[in-house]
Coordinates of C-alpha atoms and ligand atoms in Angstrom, one line a residue:
X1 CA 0.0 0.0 0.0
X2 CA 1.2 3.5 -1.0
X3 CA 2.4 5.3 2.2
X4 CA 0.3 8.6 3.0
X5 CA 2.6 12.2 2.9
X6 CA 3.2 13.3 6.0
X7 CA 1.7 16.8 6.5
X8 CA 5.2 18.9 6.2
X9 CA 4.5 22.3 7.0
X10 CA 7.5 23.9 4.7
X11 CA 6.3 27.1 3.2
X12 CA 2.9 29.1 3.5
X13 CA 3.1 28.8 -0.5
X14 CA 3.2 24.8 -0.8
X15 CA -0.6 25.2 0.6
X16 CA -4.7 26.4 -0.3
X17 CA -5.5 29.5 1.3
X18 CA -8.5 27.1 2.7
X19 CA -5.8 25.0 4.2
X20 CA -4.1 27.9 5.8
X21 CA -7.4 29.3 6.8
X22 CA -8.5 26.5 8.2
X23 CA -5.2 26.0 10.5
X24 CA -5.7 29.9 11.9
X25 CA -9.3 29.4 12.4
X26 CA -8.2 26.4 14.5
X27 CA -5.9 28.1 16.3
X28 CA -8.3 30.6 17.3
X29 CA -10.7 27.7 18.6
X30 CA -7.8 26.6 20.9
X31 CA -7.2 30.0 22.0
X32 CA -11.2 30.8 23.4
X33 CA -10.7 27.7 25.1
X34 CA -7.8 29.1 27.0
X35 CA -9.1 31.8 27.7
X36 CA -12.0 30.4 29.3
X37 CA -10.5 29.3 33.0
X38 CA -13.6 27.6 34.0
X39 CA -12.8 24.8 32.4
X40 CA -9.4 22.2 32.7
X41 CA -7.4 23.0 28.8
X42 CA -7.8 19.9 26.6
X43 CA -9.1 17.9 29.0
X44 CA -9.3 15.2 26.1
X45 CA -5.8 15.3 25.7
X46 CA -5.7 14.8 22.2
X47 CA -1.9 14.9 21.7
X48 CA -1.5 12.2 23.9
X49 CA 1.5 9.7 23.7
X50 CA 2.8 11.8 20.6
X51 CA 6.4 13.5 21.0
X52 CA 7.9 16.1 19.1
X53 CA 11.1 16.8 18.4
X54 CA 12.3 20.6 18.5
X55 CA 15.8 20.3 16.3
X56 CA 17.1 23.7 16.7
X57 CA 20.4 24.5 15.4
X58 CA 20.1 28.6 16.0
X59 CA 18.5 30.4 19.3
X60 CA 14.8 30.6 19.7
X61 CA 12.8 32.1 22.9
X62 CA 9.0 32.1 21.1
X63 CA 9.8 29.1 18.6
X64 CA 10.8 26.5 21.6
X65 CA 8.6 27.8 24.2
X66 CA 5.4 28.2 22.4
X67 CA 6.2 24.5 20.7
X68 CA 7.3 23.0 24.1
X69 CA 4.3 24.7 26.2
X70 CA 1.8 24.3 23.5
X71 CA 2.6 20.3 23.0
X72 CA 2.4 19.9 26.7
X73 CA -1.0 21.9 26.6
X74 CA -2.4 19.6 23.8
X75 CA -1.0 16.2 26.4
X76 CA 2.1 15.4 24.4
X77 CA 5.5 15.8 25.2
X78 CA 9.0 17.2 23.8
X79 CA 12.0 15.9 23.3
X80 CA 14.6 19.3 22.7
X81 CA 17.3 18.3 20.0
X82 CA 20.5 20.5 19.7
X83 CA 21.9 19.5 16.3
X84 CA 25.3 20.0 17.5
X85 CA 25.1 17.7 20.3
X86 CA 23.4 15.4 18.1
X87 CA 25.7 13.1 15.7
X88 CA 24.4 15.0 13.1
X89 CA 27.6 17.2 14.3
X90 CA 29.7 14.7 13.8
X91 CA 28.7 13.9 10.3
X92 CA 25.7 11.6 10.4
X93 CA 23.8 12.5 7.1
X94 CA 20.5 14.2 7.6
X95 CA 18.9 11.3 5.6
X96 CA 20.2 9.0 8.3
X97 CA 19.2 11.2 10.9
X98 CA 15.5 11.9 9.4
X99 CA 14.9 8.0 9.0
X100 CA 15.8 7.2 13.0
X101 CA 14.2 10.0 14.2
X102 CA 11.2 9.4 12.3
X103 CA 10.9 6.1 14.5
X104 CA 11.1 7.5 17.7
X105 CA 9.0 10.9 16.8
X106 CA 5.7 12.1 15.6
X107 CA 6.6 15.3 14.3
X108 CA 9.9 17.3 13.9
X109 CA 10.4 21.1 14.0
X110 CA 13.4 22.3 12.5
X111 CA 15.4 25.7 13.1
X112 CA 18.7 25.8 10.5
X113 CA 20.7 28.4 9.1
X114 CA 20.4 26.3 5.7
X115 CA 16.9 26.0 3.5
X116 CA 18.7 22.6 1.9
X117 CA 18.6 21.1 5.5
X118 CA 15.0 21.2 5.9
X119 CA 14.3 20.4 2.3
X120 CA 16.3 17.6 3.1
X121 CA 14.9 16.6 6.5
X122 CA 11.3 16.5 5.1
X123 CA 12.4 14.3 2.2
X124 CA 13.5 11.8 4.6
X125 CA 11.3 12.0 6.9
X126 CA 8.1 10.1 7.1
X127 CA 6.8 12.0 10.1
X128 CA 5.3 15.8 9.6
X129 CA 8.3 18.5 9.4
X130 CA 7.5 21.8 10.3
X131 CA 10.1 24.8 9.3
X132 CA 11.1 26.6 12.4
X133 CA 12.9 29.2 10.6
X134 CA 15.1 29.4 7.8
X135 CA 16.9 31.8 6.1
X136 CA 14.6 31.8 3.2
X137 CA 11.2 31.6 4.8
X138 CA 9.7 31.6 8.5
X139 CA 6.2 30.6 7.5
X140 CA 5.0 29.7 11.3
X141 CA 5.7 33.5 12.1
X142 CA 3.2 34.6 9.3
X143 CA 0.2 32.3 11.2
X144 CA 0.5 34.2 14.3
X145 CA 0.8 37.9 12.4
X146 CA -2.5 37.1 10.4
X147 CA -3.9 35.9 13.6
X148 CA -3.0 39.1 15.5
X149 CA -4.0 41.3 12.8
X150 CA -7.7 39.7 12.2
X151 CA -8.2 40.2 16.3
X152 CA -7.7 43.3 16.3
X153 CA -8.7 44.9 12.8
X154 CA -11.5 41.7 11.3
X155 CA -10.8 39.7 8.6
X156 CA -7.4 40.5 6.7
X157 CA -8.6 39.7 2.9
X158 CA -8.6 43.0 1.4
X159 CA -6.2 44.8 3.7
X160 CA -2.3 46.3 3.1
X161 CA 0.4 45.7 5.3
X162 CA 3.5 47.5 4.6
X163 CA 6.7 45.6 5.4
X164 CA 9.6 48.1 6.3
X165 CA 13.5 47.1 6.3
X166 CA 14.9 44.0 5.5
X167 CA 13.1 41.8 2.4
X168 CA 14.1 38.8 4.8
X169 CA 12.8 35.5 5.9
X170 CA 9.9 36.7 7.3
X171 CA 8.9 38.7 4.6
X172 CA 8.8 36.3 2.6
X173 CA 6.4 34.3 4.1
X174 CA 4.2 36.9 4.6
X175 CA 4.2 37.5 0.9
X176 CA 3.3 33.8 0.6
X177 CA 0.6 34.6 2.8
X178 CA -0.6 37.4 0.9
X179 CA -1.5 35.5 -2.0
X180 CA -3.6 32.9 -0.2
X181 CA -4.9 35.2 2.1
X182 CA -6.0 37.8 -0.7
X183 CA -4.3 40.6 1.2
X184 CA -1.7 43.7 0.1
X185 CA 1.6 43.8 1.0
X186 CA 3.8 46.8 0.1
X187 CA 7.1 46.8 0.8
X188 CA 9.7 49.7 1.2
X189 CA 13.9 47.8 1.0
X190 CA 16.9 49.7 0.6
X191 CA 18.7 48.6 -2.8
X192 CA 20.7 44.9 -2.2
X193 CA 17.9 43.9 0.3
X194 CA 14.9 43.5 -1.9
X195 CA 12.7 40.4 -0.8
X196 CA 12.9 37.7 -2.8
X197 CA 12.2 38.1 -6.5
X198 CA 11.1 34.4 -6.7
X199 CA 8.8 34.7 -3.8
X200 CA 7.4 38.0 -5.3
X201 CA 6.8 36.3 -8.6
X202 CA 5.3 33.3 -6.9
X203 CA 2.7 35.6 -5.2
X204 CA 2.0 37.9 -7.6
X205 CA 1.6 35.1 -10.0
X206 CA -1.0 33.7 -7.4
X207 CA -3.4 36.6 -7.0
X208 CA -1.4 39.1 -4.9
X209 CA -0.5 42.6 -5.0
X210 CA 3.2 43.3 -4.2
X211 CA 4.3 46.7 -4.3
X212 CA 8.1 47.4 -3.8
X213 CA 9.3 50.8 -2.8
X214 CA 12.6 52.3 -1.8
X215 CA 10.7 55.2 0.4
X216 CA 9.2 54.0 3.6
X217 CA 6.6 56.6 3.5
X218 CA 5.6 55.3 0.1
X219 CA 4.8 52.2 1.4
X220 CA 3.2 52.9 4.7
X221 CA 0.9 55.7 3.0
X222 CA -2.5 54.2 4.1
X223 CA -1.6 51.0 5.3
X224 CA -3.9 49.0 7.6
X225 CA -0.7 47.5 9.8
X226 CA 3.6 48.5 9.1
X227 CA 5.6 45.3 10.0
X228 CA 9.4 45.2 10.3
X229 CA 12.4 42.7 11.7
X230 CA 16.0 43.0 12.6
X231 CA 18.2 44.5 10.3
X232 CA 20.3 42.2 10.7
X233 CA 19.0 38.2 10.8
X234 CA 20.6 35.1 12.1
X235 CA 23.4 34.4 10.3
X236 CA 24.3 38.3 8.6
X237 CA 28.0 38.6 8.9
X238 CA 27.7 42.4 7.2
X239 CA 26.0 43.9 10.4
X240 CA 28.1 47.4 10.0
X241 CA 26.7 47.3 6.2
X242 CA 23.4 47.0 7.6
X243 CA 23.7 49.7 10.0
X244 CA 24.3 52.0 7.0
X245 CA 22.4 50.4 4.8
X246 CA 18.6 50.9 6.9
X247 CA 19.5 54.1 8.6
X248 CA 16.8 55.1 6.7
X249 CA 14.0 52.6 7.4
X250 CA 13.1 52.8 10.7
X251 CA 9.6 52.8 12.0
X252 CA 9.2 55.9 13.9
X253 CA 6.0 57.7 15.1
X254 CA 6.4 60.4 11.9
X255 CA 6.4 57.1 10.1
X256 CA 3.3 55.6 12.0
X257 CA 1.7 59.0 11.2
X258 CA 1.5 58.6 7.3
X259 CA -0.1 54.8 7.4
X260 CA -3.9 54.6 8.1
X261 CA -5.4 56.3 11.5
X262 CA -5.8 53.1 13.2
X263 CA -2.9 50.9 11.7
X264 CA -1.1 48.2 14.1
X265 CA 2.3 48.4 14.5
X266 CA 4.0 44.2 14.6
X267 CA 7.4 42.7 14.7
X268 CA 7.8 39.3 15.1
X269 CA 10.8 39.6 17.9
X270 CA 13.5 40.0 19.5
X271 CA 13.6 43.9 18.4
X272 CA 16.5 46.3 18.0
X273 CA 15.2 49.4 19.5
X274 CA 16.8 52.2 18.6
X275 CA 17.5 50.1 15.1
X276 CA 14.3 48.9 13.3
X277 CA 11.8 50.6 15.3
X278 CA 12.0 53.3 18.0
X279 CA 11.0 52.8 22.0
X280 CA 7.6 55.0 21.3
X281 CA 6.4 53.0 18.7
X282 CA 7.1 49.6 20.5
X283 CA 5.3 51.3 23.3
X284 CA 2.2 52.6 22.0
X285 CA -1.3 51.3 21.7
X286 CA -0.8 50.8 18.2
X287 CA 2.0 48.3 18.7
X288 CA 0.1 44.4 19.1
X289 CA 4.0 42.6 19.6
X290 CA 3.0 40.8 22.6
X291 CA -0.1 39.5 21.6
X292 CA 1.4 38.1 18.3
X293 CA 4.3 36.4 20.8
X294 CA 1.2 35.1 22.5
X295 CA -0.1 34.0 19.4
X296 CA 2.9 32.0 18.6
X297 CA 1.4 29.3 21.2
X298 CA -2.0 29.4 19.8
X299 CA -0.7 28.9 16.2
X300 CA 1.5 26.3 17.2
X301 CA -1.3 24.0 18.7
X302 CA -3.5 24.9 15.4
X303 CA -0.4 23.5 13.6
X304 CA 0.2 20.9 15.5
X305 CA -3.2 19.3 15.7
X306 CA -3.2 20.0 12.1
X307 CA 0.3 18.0 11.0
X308 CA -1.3 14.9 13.6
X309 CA -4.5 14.8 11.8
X310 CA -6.0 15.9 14.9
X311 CA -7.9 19.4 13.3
X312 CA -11.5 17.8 13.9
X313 CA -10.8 16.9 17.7
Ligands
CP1 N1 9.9 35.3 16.2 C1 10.6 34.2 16.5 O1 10.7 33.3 15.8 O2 11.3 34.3 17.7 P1 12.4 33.3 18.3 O3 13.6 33.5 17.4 O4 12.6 33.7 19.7 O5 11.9 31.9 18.2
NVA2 N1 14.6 37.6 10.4 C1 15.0 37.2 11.8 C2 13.8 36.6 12.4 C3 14.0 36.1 13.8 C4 12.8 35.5 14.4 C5 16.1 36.1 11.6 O1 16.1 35.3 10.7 O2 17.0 36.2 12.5

């Protein structure tokens, strides 16, 4: 009998928007029920006897807690993998690795400085892979921010979110996103940091509008939420470059001003204050950071009860 795909969760763009839909919808579900404290959370346990494994090769605070709480949460359990104390550091092959762990473990997340790795993990493996961060794409991130945004502003079809800085990782995802989703993204990138011009052909070729600026205030002008990151990602060696590069780009209140009245301000953290965004917009009611670290959890649980084929309960 043919074997059934595990349910990888690579890139936002390997999905339907129905698909992603459907995992932030579920996410929301789990989050009302934690919110409601007059009742035990997941009583039914339905992530019971299923472990995780958390491989991650750079630092994470909101990746490994919200994976590690949330699998607890949902009655399953984590086992943390640090790839260099693994044998994997000592030259076992990530096919090798993929095919043993996929005997102990039910689902693998995956933090690397190289895409190839987790292209290659998920080849191997025969249990659900979930990127934890690449340098190419951070698609987990992108569940949480559309989350945040639609409590706050209502459904996010329709809306523009300017992206300000770095056309990084996360960007890219949440170009991904954008095409599903049927939102706007406009983004404002010094020249040499442009997002990806694969992922912006991918989403313009799948129903999205991408508009590229050099100008922040271009790109903010009217937007429903601004969105930025480091300057300077896991794994930049050219951080004085940077520096120079986005002295320009940083999300200030004169900034704020020019997008629409009411528009969020979200990062996806750690932040650079005094870099990417100043200490009064990170501080002001506009700013919705926290809750979209908080969403992190929620998301995760939606994704895992997704990957285990456990969406319906
Ligand atoms: N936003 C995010 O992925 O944070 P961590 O690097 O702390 O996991
Ligand atoms: N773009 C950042 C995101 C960190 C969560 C990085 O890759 O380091």
């Amino acid at each position: 009998t043919e074997q059934q795909m595990p349910r990888h969760f690579l890139d936002i763009r390997d999905f339907s928007g129905d698909v992603i839909r459907q995992i932030i919808d579920l996410s929301a579900r789990v989050k009302a029920l934690q919110n409601n404290r007059a009742r035990p959370l997941h009583p039914e346990r339905p992530l019971e006897g299923r472990t995780l494994g958390l491989m991650l090769a750079q630092p994470s605070t909101r990746t490994r807690v919200s994976f590690e709480v949330g699998m607890g949460q949902l009655g399953g359990q984590v086992s943390v993998l640090s790839p260099g104390d693994m044998q994997l550091g000592r030259g076992e092959t990530i096919a090798d690795t993929a095919r043993v762990l996929s005997r102990f473990l039910d689902v693998i997340v995956l933090r690397t400085g190289k895409d190839e790795n987790l292209r290659e993990l998920a080849k191997w493996s025969t249990v659900p892979v979930i990127n934890g961060l690449t340098p190419v794409s951070h698609p987990i991130q992108i569940l949480a921010d559309v989350l945040t945004f639609e409590e706050h502003r209502g459904p996010i079809a329709g809306k523009t979110l300017a992206w300000i800085g770095d056309g990084n990782n996360v960007a890219t995802s949440l170009m991904e996103a954008a095409a599903l989703l049927k939102f706007n993204v406009r983004l404002a990138t010094p020249t040499g940091f442009a997002p990806s011009e694969r992922a912006v052909r991918w989403a313009r070729e799948n129903g999205a509008s991408i508009e590229i600026f050099h100008n922040p205030a271009e790109a903010v002008a009217g937007a429903d939420a601004v969105l930025t990151d480091t300057w300077v990602s896991m794994g930049d060696k050219d951080r004085e470059e940077r520096l120079e590069a986005f002295r320009h780009y940083q999300v200030d209140a004169a900034l704020m001003a020019k997008a629409a009245p009411e528009a969020l301000f979200l990062h996806c953290l750690p932040a650079h204050i005094g870099e990417e965004v100043t200490t009064d917009v990170f501080e002001s009611p506009a700013s919705v950071v926290f809750d979209e670290a908080e969403n992190r959890l929620h998301t995760q649980k939606g994704l895992l009860l997704w990957a285990l084929g456990r969406e319906n309960g």
